[in-house]
Short mmCIF file of C-alpha atoms in Angstrom, two decimals:
data_model
loop_
_atom_site.label_atom_id
_atom_site.label_comp_id
_atom_site.label_asym_id
_atom_site.label_seq_id
_atom_site.Cartn_x
_atom_site.Cartn_y
_atom_site.Cartn_z
CA UNK Q 1252 14.41 14.63 11.54
CA UNK Q 1253 14.84 13.34 15.09
CA UNK Q 1254 12.41 13.88 17.94
CA UNK Q 1255 12.72 12.61 21.49
CA UNK Q 1256 10.00 11.88 24.02
CA UNK Q 1257 11.32 12.35 27.54
CA UNK Q 1258 7.96 11.75 29.20
CA UNK Q 1259 8.61 7.98 29.49
CA UNK Q 1260 12.11 7.61 30.92
CA UNK Q 1261 11.61 3.91 31.64
CA UNK Q 1262 10.89 3.09 28.01
CA UNK Q 1263 12.87 5.63 26.03
CA UNK Q 1264 16.56 6.01 25.35
CA UNK Q 1265 18.27 8.98 26.96
CA UNK Q 1266 20.19 11.20 24.59
CA UNK Q 1267 23.54 12.49 25.78
CA UNK Q 1268 26.04 14.97 24.51
CA UNK Q 1269 28.31 12.40 22.90
CA UNK Q 1270 25.65 11.12 20.49
CA UNK Q 1271 27.46 12.43 17.42
CA UNK Q 1272 30.61 10.48 18.30
CA UNK Q 1273 28.55 7.37 18.99
CA UNK Q 1274 26.72 7.81 15.69
CA UNK Q 1275 29.97 7.88 13.73
CA UNK Q 1276 31.38 4.89 15.60
CA UNK Q 1277 28.26 2.80 15.03
CA UNK Q 1278 28.04 3.86 11.38
CA UNK Q 1279 31.57 2.58 10.77
CA UNK Q 1280 30.50 -0.78 12.19
CA UNK Q 1281 27.30 -0.86 10.12
CA UNK Q 1282 25.16 -0.55 13.26
CA UNK Q 1283 22.36 1.81 14.22
CA UNK Q 1284 23.21 4.65 16.57
CA UNK Q 1285 21.76 4.15 20.09
CA UNK Q 1286 19.30 7.01 19.71
CA UNK Q 1287 17.71 5.23 16.74
CA UNK Q 1288 17.32 1.88 18.51
CA UNK Q 1289 13.81 2.65 19.77
CA UNK Q 1290 12.29 1.94 23.16
CA UNK Q 1291 12.94 -0.96 25.48
CA UNK Q 1292 9.73 -2.51 24.15
CA UNK Q 1293 11.18 -2.31 20.62
CA UNK Q 1294 14.35 -4.02 21.78
CA UNK Q 1295 12.36 -6.77 23.49
CA UNK Q 1296 10.33 -7.30 20.32
CA UNK Q 1297 13.44 -7.49 18.15
CA UNK Q 1298 15.04 -9.98 20.54
CA UNK Q 1299 11.87 -12.09 20.60
CA UNK Q 1300 11.73 -12.09 16.79
CA UNK Q 1301 15.42 -12.97 16.53
CA UNK Q 1302 16.28 -9.80 14.63
CA UNK Q 1303 19.08 -7.24 14.80
CA UNK Q 1304 18.25 -3.53 14.61
CA UNK Q 1305 19.88 -2.24 11.41
CA UNK Q 1306 17.36 0.45 10.34
CA UNK Q 1307 16.74 3.77 12.07
CA UNK Q 1308 13.62 4.06 14.20
CA UNK Q 1309 12.72 7.65 13.33
CA UNK Q 1310 8.99 7.35 12.58
CA UNK Q 1311 6.49 8.48 15.20
CA UNK Q 1312 2.69 8.36 15.36
CA UNK Q 1313 1.92 11.38 13.15
CA UNK Q 1314 4.56 10.57 10.54
CA UNK Q 1315 3.39 6.96 10.20
CA UNK Q 1316 -0.25 8.12 9.98
CA UNK Q 1317 0.89 10.39 7.17
CA UNK Q 1318 2.78 7.48 5.64
CA UNK Q 1319 -0.38 5.36 5.45
CA UNK Q 1320 -2.71 8.15 4.33
CA UNK Q 1321 -0.45 9.43 1.58
CA UNK Q 1322 0.56 6.02 0.25
CA UNK Q 1323 -3.00 4.81 -0.21
CA UNK Q 1324 -4.35 8.19 -1.41
CA UNK Q 1325 -7.95 7.03 -1.04
CA UNK Q 1326 -9.75 10.08 -2.43
CA UNK Q 1327 -7.17 10.54 -5.17
CA UNK Q 1328 -7.49 6.91 -6.30
CA UNK Q 1329 -11.29 7.23 -6.34
CA UNK Q 1330 -10.91 10.14 -8.75
CA UNK Q 1331 -8.43 8.41 -11.03
CA UNK Q 1332 -10.29 5.07 -11.20
CA UNK Q 1333 -13.77 6.57 -11.38
CA UNK Q 1334 -14.62 5.12 -14.80
CA UNK Q 1335 -14.70 1.46 -13.64
CA UNK Q 1336 -17.12 2.21 -10.81
CA UNK Q 1337 -19.36 4.37 -13.00
CA UNK Q 1338 -19.47 1.71 -15.72
CA UNK Q 1339 -20.34 -1.12 -13.34
CA UNK Q 1340 -22.37 0.14 -10.43
CA UNK Q 1341 -23.05 3.79 -11.18
CA UNK Q 1342 -23.33 6.44 -8.48
CA UNK Q 1343 -25.36 4.27 -6.11
CA UNK Q 1344 -22.99 1.34 -6.60
CA UNK Q 1345 -19.99 3.54 -5.89
CA UNK Q 1346 -21.40 5.08 -2.71
CA UNK Q 1347 -22.90 1.99 -1.12
CA UNK Q 1348 -20.02 -0.12 -2.37
CA UNK Q 1349 -17.55 2.21 -0.71
CA UNK Q 1350 -19.45 2.00 2.58
CA UNK Q 1351 -19.40 -1.80 2.46
CA UNK Q 1352 -15.78 -2.01 1.35
CA UNK Q 1353 -14.66 0.44 4.04
CA UNK Q 1354 -16.40 -1.57 6.74
CA UNK Q 1355 -14.97 -4.83 5.44
CA UNK Q 1356 -11.46 -3.47 5.22
CA UNK Q 1357 -11.78 -2.04 8.73
CA UNK Q 1358 -12.15 -5.61 9.97
CA UNK Q 1359 -9.19 -6.68 7.82
CA UNK Q 1360 -6.88 -3.95 9.08
CA UNK Q 1361 -7.98 -4.44 12.68
CA UNK Q 1362 -6.88 -8.07 12.31
CA UNK Q 1363 -3.59 -7.00 10.72
CA UNK Q 1364 -3.03 -4.32 13.37
CA UNK Q 1365 -3.35 -6.91 16.12
CA UNK Q 1366 -0.87 -9.24 14.40
CA UNK Q 1367 1.46 -6.27 13.91
CA UNK Q 1368 1.37 -5.69 17.65
CA UNK Q 1369 2.21 -9.36 18.24
CA UNK Q 1370 5.12 -9.32 15.79
CA UNK Q 1371 6.12 -5.82 14.59
CA UNK Q 1372 8.45 -6.84 11.78
CA UNK Q 1373 9.08 -5.54 8.27
CA UNK Q 1374 8.24 -9.02 6.97
CA UNK Q 1375 4.60 -8.57 7.86
CA UNK Q 1376 2.31 -11.24 6.43
CA UNK Q 1377 4.90 -13.85 5.55
CA UNK Q 1378 6.32 -13.68 9.09
CA UNK Q 1379 2.87 -14.04 10.67
CA UNK Q 1380 2.07 -17.01 8.43
CA UNK Q 1381 5.35 -18.63 9.43
CA UNK Q 1382 4.63 -18.15 13.12
CA UNK Q 1383 0.90 -18.86 13.20
CA UNK Q 1384 0.30 -21.45 10.46
CA UNK Q 1385 0.00 -25.18 11.28
CA UNK Q 1386 3.46 -26.68 11.56
CA UNK Q 1387 3.12 -28.90 8.49
CA UNK Q 1388 2.51 -26.02 6.09
CA UNK Q 1389 4.43 -23.24 7.83
CA UNK Q 1390 7.47 -23.01 5.61
CA UNK Q 1391 5.81 -23.33 2.19
CA UNK Q 1392 2.86 -21.03 3.01
CA UNK Q 1393 5.23 -18.42 4.43
CA UNK Q 1394 7.43 -18.62 1.34
CA UNK Q 1395 4.55 -18.19 -1.12
CA UNK Q 1396 3.10 -15.35 0.95
CA UNK Q 1397 6.48 -13.63 0.90
CA UNK Q 1398 6.63 -13.84 -2.88
CA UNK Q 1399 3.08 -12.52 -3.27
CA UNK Q 1400 3.75 -9.58 -0.95
CA UNK Q 1401 7.07 -8.73 -2.57
CA UNK Q 1402 5.66 -8.86 -6.10
CA UNK Q 1403 2.48 -7.05 -5.12
CA UNK Q 1404 4.31 -4.08 -3.66
CA UNK Q 1405 6.78 -3.88 -6.56
CA UNK Q 1406 3.83 -3.72 -8.97
CA UNK Q 1407 2.19 -1.10 -6.74
CA UNK Q 1408 5.02 1.35 -7.49
CA UNK Q 1409 4.29 1.04 -11.21
CA UNK Q 1410 0.56 1.42 -10.59
CA UNK Q 1411 0.77 4.76 -8.80
CA UNK Q 1412 3.54 6.18 -10.99
CA UNK Q 1413 1.55 5.14 -14.09
CA UNK Q 1414 -1.55 6.94 -12.82
CA UNK Q 1415 0.43 10.12 -12.13
CA UNK Q 1416 2.13 9.98 -15.53
CA UNK Q 1417 -1.03 9.36 -17.56
CA UNK Q 1418 -2.86 12.12 -15.68
CA UNK Q 1419 -0.18 14.51 -16.93
CA UNK Q 1420 -0.86 13.22 -20.44
CA UNK Q 1421 -4.58 13.77 -19.89
CA UNK Q 1422 -3.91 17.39 -18.97
CA UNK Q 1423 -1.85 17.84 -22.13
CA UNK Q 1424 -4.75 16.47 -24.19
CA UNK Q 1425 -7.12 18.94 -22.52
CA UNK Q 1426 -4.84 21.92 -23.12
CA UNK Q 1427 -3.54 20.85 -26.54
CA UNK Q 1428 -6.29 18.93 -28.40
CA UNK Q 1429 -3.93 18.21 -31.29
CA UNK Q 1430 -1.47 16.41 -28.98
CA UNK Q 1431 -0.55 12.99 -30.36
CA UNK Q 1432 -1.05 10.68 -27.37
CA UNK Q 1433 1.76 8.12 -27.36
CA UNK Q 1434 2.18 5.32 -24.81
CA UNK Q 1435 5.92 5.79 -24.69
CA UNK Q 1436 5.36 9.35 -23.45
CA UNK Q 1437 3.54 7.88 -20.45
CA UNK Q 1438 6.34 5.39 -19.90
CA UNK Q 1439 8.93 8.18 -19.79
CA UNK Q 1440 6.80 10.04 -17.25
CA UNK Q 1441 6.57 6.90 -15.13
CA UNK Q 1442 10.35 6.52 -15.23
CA UNK Q 1443 10.83 10.19 -14.30
CA UNK Q 1444 8.45 10.00 -11.33
CA UNK Q 1445 9.97 6.71 -10.16
CA UNK Q 1446 13.51 8.07 -10.42
CA UNK Q 1447 12.56 11.11 -8.34
CA UNK Q 1448 11.01 8.80 -5.75
CA UNK Q 1449 14.14 6.65 -5.62
CA UNK Q 1450 16.39 9.67 -5.16
CA UNK Q 1451 14.15 10.85 -2.33
CA UNK Q 1452 14.36 7.42 -0.66
CA UNK Q 1453 18.16 7.48 -0.76
CA UNK Q 1454 19.61 10.95 -0.30
CA UNK Q 1455 16.68 12.30 1.74
CA UNK Q 1456 15.76 9.11 3.60
CA UNK Q 1457 16.43 10.69 7.01
CA UNK Q 1458 13.83 13.36 6.27
CA UNK Q 1459 11.10 10.96 5.15
CA UNK Q 1460 9.14 11.06 8.45
CA UNK Q 1461 9.08 14.87 8.43
CA UNK Q 1462 8.02 14.98 4.79
CA UNK Q 1463 5.23 12.47 5.41
CA UNK Q 1464 3.74 14.88 7.95
CA UNK Q 1465 3.85 17.73 5.43
CA UNK Q 1466 2.32 15.62 2.67
CA UNK Q 1467 -0.47 14.60 5.03
CA UNK Q 1468 -1.39 18.28 5.27
CA UNK Q 1469 -1.40 18.59 1.46
CA UNK Q 1470 -3.47 15.40 1.27
CA UNK Q 1471 -6.17 16.85 3.54
CA UNK Q 1472 -6.09 20.46 2.30
CA UNK Q 1473 -6.00 19.27 -1.33
CA UNK Q 1474 -9.35 17.54 -0.87
CA UNK Q 1475 -11.02 20.81 0.07
CA UNK Q 1476 -9.25 22.63 -2.76
CA UNK Q 1477 -11.13 20.29 -5.11
CA UNK Q 1478 -14.53 19.74 -3.51
CA UNK Q 1479 -15.22 23.42 -2.72
CA UNK Q 1480 -15.20 24.53 -6.41
CA UNK Q 1481 -17.32 21.49 -7.29
CA UNK Q 1482 -19.97 22.24 -4.68
CA UNK Q 1483 -20.00 25.96 -5.49
CA UNK Q 1484 -19.97 25.85 -9.28
CA UNK Q 1485 -21.31 22.48 -10.47
CA UNK Q 1486 -25.03 21.78 -11.03
CA UNK Q 1487 -26.41 19.25 -8.54
CA UNK Q 1488 -27.70 15.84 -9.46
CA UNK Q 1489 -30.91 14.65 -7.83
CA UNK Q 1490 -30.23 13.08 -4.41
CA UNK Q 1491 -32.66 10.24 -5.02
CA UNK Q 1492 -30.97 9.41 -8.32
CA UNK Q 1493 -27.49 9.59 -6.79
CA UNK Q 1494 -28.25 7.14 -3.99
CA UNK Q 1495 -30.58 4.75 -5.85
CA UNK Q 1496 -29.45 4.66 -9.51
CA UNK Q 1497 -27.26 1.68 -10.39
CA UNK Q 1498 -25.53 1.24 -13.74
CA UNK Q 1499 -24.85 -1.99 -15.62
CA UNK Q 1500 -22.57 -0.82 -18.40
CA UNK Q 1501 -20.74 -4.15 -18.50
CA UNK Q 1502 -23.80 -6.11 -19.58
CA UNK Q 1503 -23.97 -8.37 -16.52
CA UNK Q 1504 -27.03 -10.40 -15.55
CA UNK Q 1505 -28.12 -7.87 -12.96
CA UNK Q 1506 -27.05 -4.65 -11.24
CA UNK Q 1507 -25.87 -6.48 -8.13
CA UNK Q 1508 -23.27 -8.44 -10.09
CA UNK Q 1509 -22.25 -5.30 -11.97
CA UNK Q 1510 -21.76 -3.46 -8.68
CA UNK Q 1511 -19.58 -6.25 -7.28
CA UNK Q 1512 -17.43 -6.18 -10.42
CA UNK Q 1513 -17.21 -2.37 -10.23
CA UNK Q 1514 -15.94 -2.54 -6.65
CA UNK Q 1515 -12.44 -2.58 -8.11
CA UNK Q 1516 -12.45 1.22 -7.79
CA UNK Q 1517 -13.30 1.29 -4.10
CA UNK Q 1518 -11.22 -1.80 -3.26
CA UNK Q 1519 -8.12 -0.22 -4.81
CA UNK Q 1520 -8.79 3.01 -2.91
CA UNK Q 1521 -8.75 1.14 0.43
CA UNK Q 1522 -6.13 -1.51 -0.31
CA UNK Q 1523 -2.66 -1.49 1.20
CA UNK Q 1524 -2.83 0.06 4.67
CA UNK Q 1525 -0.54 -2.73 5.78
CA UNK Q 1526 2.17 -0.57 4.16
CA UNK Q 1527 3.02 0.78 7.60
CA UNK Q 1528 3.70 -2.77 8.79
CA UNK Q 1529 6.70 -3.01 6.46
CA UNK Q 1530 8.15 0.06 8.18
CA UNK Q 1531 7.80 -1.62 11.61
CA UNK Q 1532 11.51 -1.69 12.25
CA UNK Q 1533 11.72 2.06 11.66
CA UNK Q 1534 8.89 3.05 14.04
CA UNK Q 1535 9.49 4.13 17.62
CA UNK Q 1536 7.54 1.95 20.07
CA UNK Q 1537 6.21 -0.02 17.10
CA UNK Q 1538 4.06 -2.62 18.87
CA UNK Q 1539 1.78 0.13 20.20
CA UNK Q 1540 2.30 3.04 17.80
CA UNK Q 1541 1.90 1.02 14.59
CA UNK Q 1542 -1.59 -0.44 15.23
CA UNK Q 1543 -2.96 2.90 16.41
CA UNK Q 1544 -1.46 4.75 13.44
CA UNK Q 1545 -2.72 2.15 10.95
CA UNK Q 1546 -6.31 2.31 12.19
CA UNK Q 1547 -6.13 6.11 12.33
CA UNK Q 1548 -5.03 6.19 8.68
CA UNK Q 1549 -7.94 3.94 7.70
CA UNK Q 1550 -10.41 6.17 9.54
CA UNK Q 1551 -9.04 9.45 8.14
CA UNK Q 1552 -8.86 8.26 4.55
CA UNK Q 1553 -12.22 6.51 4.82
CA UNK Q 1554 -13.91 9.78 5.77
CA UNK Q 1555 -12.04 11.81 3.13
CA UNK Q 1556 -12.80 9.20 0.46
CA UNK Q 1557 -16.51 9.17 1.29
CA UNK Q 1558 -16.69 12.98 1.15
CA UNK Q 1559 -14.98 13.01 -2.26
CA UNK Q 1560 -17.16 10.20 -3.61
CA UNK Q 1561 -20.43 11.83 -2.58
CA UNK Q 1562 -19.23 15.15 -4.01
CA UNK Q 1563 -18.39 13.55 -7.35
CA UNK Q 1564 -21.68 11.67 -7.58
CA UNK Q 1565 -23.64 14.89 -7.01
CA UNK Q 1566 -21.60 17.05 -9.41
CA UNK Q 1567 -20.42 14.80 -12.26
CA UNK Q 1568 -23.27 15.59 -14.65
CA UNK Q 1569 -24.14 13.05 -17.33
CA UNK Q 1570 -22.23 9.80 -16.82
CA UNK Q 1571 -21.89 8.92 -20.50
CA UNK Q 1572 -20.35 12.28 -21.38
CA UNK Q 1573 -17.68 12.22 -18.68
CA UNK Q 1574 -16.84 8.58 -19.47
CA UNK Q 1575 -16.16 9.59 -23.08
CA UNK Q 1576 -13.67 12.29 -22.08
CA UNK Q 1577 -10.76 12.53 -24.56
CA UNK Q 1578 -8.43 13.03 -21.59
CA UNK Q 1579 -8.95 9.41 -20.56
CA UNK Q 1580 -9.93 10.51 -17.04
CA UNK Q 1581 -13.56 11.41 -16.24
CA UNK Q 1582 -12.52 13.53 -13.26
CA UNK Q 1583 -10.51 15.92 -15.48
CA UNK Q 1584 -13.60 16.40 -17.64
CA UNK Q 1585 -15.72 16.99 -14.51
CA UNK Q 1586 -13.27 19.67 -13.34
CA UNK Q 1587 -13.35 21.38 -16.72
CA UNK Q 1588 -17.13 21.16 -17.12
CA UNK Q 1589 -17.56 22.66 -13.66
CA UNK Q 1590 -15.06 25.52 -13.83
CA UNK Q 1591 -15.03 26.20 -17.58
CA UNK Q 1592 -11.40 27.20 -17.08
CA UNK Q 1593 -8.26 25.45 -18.24
CA UNK Q 1594 -6.22 27.20 -15.55
CA UNK Q 1595 -8.55 26.09 -12.76
CA UNK Q 1596 -8.70 22.53 -14.11
CA UNK Q 1597 -4.92 22.38 -14.35
CA UNK Q 1598 -4.52 23.67 -10.79
CA UNK Q 1599 -7.04 21.18 -9.37
CA UNK Q 1600 -5.47 18.29 -11.27
CA UNK Q 1601 -1.93 19.22 -10.26
CA UNK Q 1602 -2.96 18.57 -6.65
CA UNK Q 1603 -3.49 14.93 -7.62
CA UNK Q 1604 -0.21 14.72 -9.51
CA UNK Q 1605 1.63 16.01 -6.43
CA UNK Q 1606 -0.06 13.65 -4.00
CA UNK Q 1607 0.29 10.64 -6.30
CA UNK Q 1608 3.98 11.43 -6.76
CA UNK Q 1609 4.29 11.59 -2.99
CA UNK Q 1610 2.51 8.24 -2.85
CA UNK Q 1611 5.13 6.81 -5.20
CA UNK Q 1612 7.85 7.91 -2.77
CA UNK Q 1613 6.07 6.06 0.01
CA UNK Q 1614 5.43 3.03 -2.21
CA UNK Q 1615 9.17 2.74 -2.86
CA UNK Q 1616 9.89 2.77 0.87
CA UNK Q 1617 7.32 0.02 1.52
CA UNK Q 1618 8.27 -2.17 -1.45
CA UNK Q 1619 12.00 -1.97 -0.75
CA UNK Q 1620 11.53 -2.91 2.93
CA UNK Q 1621 9.35 -5.87 1.99
CA UNK Q 1622 11.93 -6.98 -0.55
CA UNK Q 1623 14.77 -6.49 1.92
CA UNK Q 1624 13.01 -8.38 4.69
CA UNK Q 1625 12.22 -11.40 2.50
CA UNK Q 1626 15.80 -11.45 1.24
CA UNK Q 1627 17.03 -11.30 4.82
CA UNK Q 1628 15.41 -14.72 5.26
CA UNK Q 1629 16.99 -16.04 2.04
CA UNK Q 1630 13.66 -16.07 0.23
CA UNK Q 1631 14.93 -14.63 -3.07
CA UNK Q 1632 17.65 -15.36 -5.61
CA UNK Q 1633 20.74 -13.28 -4.78
CA UNK Q 1634 19.33 -12.67 -1.30
CA UNK Q 1635 22.61 -11.43 0.13
CA UNK Q 1636 22.59 -8.59 -2.39
CA UNK Q 1637 18.99 -7.56 -1.68
CA UNK Q 1638 19.44 -7.86 2.10
CA UNK Q 1639 22.49 -5.59 2.26
CA UNK Q 1640 22.04 -2.47 4.40
CA UNK Q 1641 24.40 0.37 3.54
CA UNK Q 1642 26.51 1.36 6.61
CA UNK Q 1643 25.92 4.91 7.76
CA UNK Q 1644 22.82 5.25 5.59
CA UNK Q 1645 20.95 2.49 7.45
CA UNK Q 1646 18.65 1.84 4.51
CA UNK Q 1647 18.44 -1.22 2.22
CA UNK Q 1648 19.95 0.74 -0.67
CA UNK Q 1649 20.27 -2.25 -2.99
CA UNK Q 1650 16.59 -3.11 -2.58
CA UNK Q 1651 15.68 0.52 -3.22
CA UNK Q 1652 17.68 0.60 -6.45
CA UNK Q 1653 16.29 -2.76 -7.57
CA UNK Q 1654 12.80 -1.32 -7.06
CA UNK Q 1655 13.71 1.39 -9.57
CA UNK Q 1656 14.99 -1.15 -12.10
CA UNK Q 1657 11.86 -3.31 -11.72
CA UNK Q 1658 9.63 -0.26 -12.14
CA UNK Q 1659 11.45 0.88 -15.27
CA UNK Q 1660 11.31 -2.57 -16.83
CA UNK Q 1661 7.63 -3.05 -16.02
CA UNK Q 1662 6.69 0.42 -17.25
CA UNK Q 1663 8.36 -0.29 -20.60
CA UNK Q 1664 5.76 -3.01 -21.17
CA UNK Q 1665 3.35 -0.14 -21.79
CA UNK Q 1666 5.21 0.75 -25.00
CA UNK Q 1667 4.30 -2.59 -26.51
CA UNK Q 1668 0.94 -3.22 -24.89
CA UNK Q 1669 -1.14 -1.30 -22.39
CA UNK Q 1670 -3.18 -4.47 -21.83
CA UNK Q 1671 -0.06 -6.32 -20.69
CA UNK Q 1672 0.87 -3.49 -18.33
CA UNK Q 1673 -2.64 -3.48 -16.84
CA UNK Q 1674 -2.27 -7.22 -16.21
CA UNK Q 1675 0.93 -6.57 -14.27
CA UNK Q 1676 -0.65 -3.73 -12.30
CA UNK Q 1677 -3.68 -5.86 -11.41
CA UNK Q 1678 -1.32 -8.26 -9.64
CA UNK Q 1679 -1.14 -5.71 -6.83
CA UNK Q 1680 -4.78 -6.29 -5.88
CA UNK Q 1681 -4.88 -10.07 -6.10
CA UNK Q 1682 -1.52 -10.69 -4.43
CA UNK Q 1683 -2.17 -8.42 -1.46
CA UNK Q 1684 -5.71 -9.74 -0.96
CA UNK Q 1685 -4.45 -13.33 -0.92
CA UNK Q 1686 -1.65 -12.42 1.52
CA UNK Q 1687 -4.30 -10.94 3.83
CA UNK Q 1688 -6.45 -14.06 3.52
CA UNK Q 1689 -3.64 -16.48 4.36
CA UNK Q 1690 -2.25 -14.51 7.32
CA UNK Q 1691 -5.64 -13.77 8.91
CA UNK Q 1692 -6.70 -17.35 8.25
CA UNK Q 1693 -3.69 -18.60 10.20
CA UNK Q 1694 -4.35 -16.49 13.28
CA UNK Q 1695 -8.05 -17.38 13.09
CA UNK Q 1696 -7.14 -21.08 13.08
CA UNK Q 1697 -5.08 -20.64 16.23
CA UNK Q 1698 -8.04 -18.97 17.89
CA UNK Q 1699 -10.42 -21.74 16.82
CA UNK Q 1700 -8.03 -24.35 18.19
CA UNK Q 1701 -7.76 -22.49 21.48
CA UNK Q 1702 -4.01 -22.04 21.08
CA UNK Q 1703 -2.28 -19.15 22.80
CA UNK Q 1704 -1.19 -16.09 20.84
CA UNK Q 1705 1.91 -13.99 21.59
CA UNK Q 1706 1.43 -11.18 24.08
CA UNK Q 1707 0.49 -7.91 22.42
CA UNK Q 1708 -0.17 -4.35 23.53
CA UNK Q 1709 -2.95 -3.61 21.00
CA UNK Q 1710 -5.62 -6.27 21.14
CA UNK Q 1711 -9.07 -7.04 19.76
CA UNK Q 1712 -9.88 -8.76 23.02
CA UNK Q 1713 -13.00 -10.91 23.09
CA UNK Q 1714 -13.97 -9.63 19.63
CA UNK Q 1715 -10.88 -11.10 17.97
CA UNK Q 1716 -12.57 -14.24 16.66
CA UNK Q 1717 -15.55 -12.33 15.26
CA UNK Q 1718 -13.34 -9.70 13.63
CA UNK Q 1719 -11.13 -12.33 11.99
CA UNK Q 1720 -14.18 -14.24 10.71
CA UNK Q 1721 -15.74 -11.04 9.37
CA UNK Q 1722 -12.48 -10.08 7.65
CA UNK Q 1723 -12.26 -13.42 5.84
CA UNK Q 1724 -15.97 -13.34 4.92
CA UNK Q 1725 -15.29 -10.02 3.22
CA UNK Q 1726 -11.95 -10.86 1.60
CA UNK Q 1727 -12.82 -14.16 -0.05
CA UNK Q 1728 -15.57 -12.88 -2.41
CA UNK Q 1729 -13.57 -9.71 -3.11
CA UNK Q 1730 -10.63 -11.87 -4.14
CA UNK Q 1731 -12.83 -13.81 -6.59
CA UNK Q 1732 -14.35 -10.69 -8.17
CA UNK Q 1733 -10.89 -9.14 -8.56
CA UNK Q 1734 -10.37 -11.53 -11.49
CA UNK Q 1735 -13.54 -10.47 -13.33
CA UNK Q 1736 -13.38 -8.27 -16.47
CA UNK Q 1737 -15.40 -5.04 -16.46
CA UNK Q 1738 -17.60 -6.25 -19.33
CA UNK Q 1739 -19.16 -9.52 -20.42
CA UNK Q 1740 -18.09 -8.67 -23.96
CA UNK Q 1741 -14.61 -10.09 -23.46
CA UNK Q 1742 -11.87 -9.63 -26.04
CA UNK Q 1743 -8.10 -9.81 -25.82
CA UNK Q 1744 -8.09 -6.10 -24.97
CA UNK Q 1745 -10.89 -6.16 -22.36
CA UNK Q 1746 -9.94 -9.44 -20.67
CA UNK Q 1747 -8.75 -9.23 -17.07
CA UNK Q 1748 -5.41 -10.98 -17.41
CA UNK Q 1749 -4.61 -10.79 -13.71
CA UNK Q 1750 -5.43 -14.49 -13.30
CA UNK Q 1751 -2.58 -15.32 -15.68
CA UNK Q 1752 -0.15 -13.10 -13.76
CA UNK Q 1753 -1.29 -14.47 -10.41
CA UNK Q 1754 -1.00 -18.13 -11.42
CA UNK Q 1755 2.36 -17.31 -13.01
CA UNK Q 1756 3.73 -15.88 -9.76
CA UNK Q 1757 2.39 -18.77 -7.66
CA UNK Q 1758 3.71 -21.33 -10.15
CA UNK Q 1759 7.15 -19.75 -10.49
CA UNK Q 1760 7.55 -19.34 -6.73
CA UNK Q 1761 6.48 -22.95 -6.13
CA UNK Q 1762 8.93 -24.30 -8.70
CA UNK Q 1763 11.77 -22.19 -7.30
CA UNK Q 1764 10.86 -23.33 -3.78
CA UNK Q 1765 11.05 -27.01 -4.76
CA UNK Q 1766 14.29 -26.59 -6.68
CA UNK Q 1767 16.22 -24.24 -4.42
CA UNK Q 1768 14.13 -22.11 -2.08
CA UNK Q 1769 13.33 -24.85 0.44
CA UNK Q 1770 17.05 -25.44 0.95
CA UNK Q 1771 17.88 -21.80 1.65
CA UNK Q 1772 14.76 -20.08 2.96
CA UNK Q 1773 14.89 -19.50 6.71
CA UNK Q 1774 11.30 -19.46 8.01
CA UNK Q 1775 10.96 -16.57 10.49
CA UNK Q 1776 9.46 -18.87 13.13
CA UNK Q 1777 12.86 -20.61 13.36
CA UNK Q 1778 14.33 -17.39 14.77
CA UNK Q 1779 11.49 -16.54 17.15
CA UNK Q 1780 12.22 -16.96 20.84
CA UNK Q 1781 9.39 -15.67 22.98
CA UNK Q 1782 9.39 -15.54 26.78
CA UNK Q 1783 6.29 -17.76 27.04
CA UNK Q 1784 8.12 -20.48 25.09
CA UNK Q 1785 11.04 -20.64 27.50
#
């Protein structure tokens, strides 16, 4: 889908009648057609960053808002991960935790949005670290951040596809109580959903912006399709109990610690809005559109998530009973207890399966662009293969296909051990949080030192220092608690193995950097040539 804004002739490309001929000529040369090059501001940004435009800029404000909202799926993730928050925190912990997490992440994404306006590149965090970190540690910090971001987003595909697949299994259990729940069934569903998402990101890549707008509508309307039956049919819990009752099902020393551990539900539901950053080189007028769209996505999903969370806490009934649901998902049991109808429960749950599948499509786009960008700077083994952009298609097809292979391989871990798969999935949270910490820390350090920052069209102004400090004050404890298990009764099955995965990624990346990476990796700052530096 292609749309043109003629209201800004000084910043937009003019489309002429010979566009089709130009498109074919540029496709043969592996270049982007002129109408997909973006505005003059986009071209200035690409020149300043030392990059060549090889991807189509066909995302606009609404489509990139839809991209962020539907990838993160805040209210859907709250539903699917409800059990952790109910176990540690209870209804009060979930509600007040969500308020705190939403505020904290607002500071985080405001910091990221400003950096995205300074350097709108698909590399995102690892580019900003390279450009803003102290000179001595620039290259190594950028390299490690690139590995964390790349691995985090690859694991994110598995996470969302796994949720969608196991929800389908949960529905089968509800409808067919004699169903023999097998992990390999879930793995096959993950592979099917991932394959569909890959096909969408290849053959229908041109239509992705249009589809994101449509899915945004389903995302918003789907919320009301679920909360209206709950408010109409479900018995209400006492308001005082909902807002003041904390639960310590993990056996922690106190409810406060339990609530912090249980924040994994709300953190996951608000994690990853930097996804739009990795589409920077496909957004029209990115340095201004991207920050506005990102913050709009955070606001929209924050409101929708809060509405869903309050609705659930008032209508879930007895916590212990829904946590013991044979479906494996408390929300499916809540739907069934409320409606008393298999058909209604199936219809309400299918809304989640559709939106989570759509999220997987968006995850693939983000993960493949992050992988492609890092490979473009020779940060990976076989970088030339990952960095290849298919002429005429103008998408990093190899990176898209590798994302499918990685997802299939990771999902097969579930056949042998669900615990091992959960450890891989948990890497998404810890890797992205640490990438946020390092990149925001670097720009904060420049501010503290009084060093100049690149010119940017979306700015935090005089509040920049306070926002960056607040973001780090929020992220650091959240990063620590992300490694905690849900219960103090730790066994091999209940242990949070994410620390092993995280240390493994850091260790492997560091070894590879020392052996080979430092000789090949091109730090993005080496390519940057800004006007103020001339």
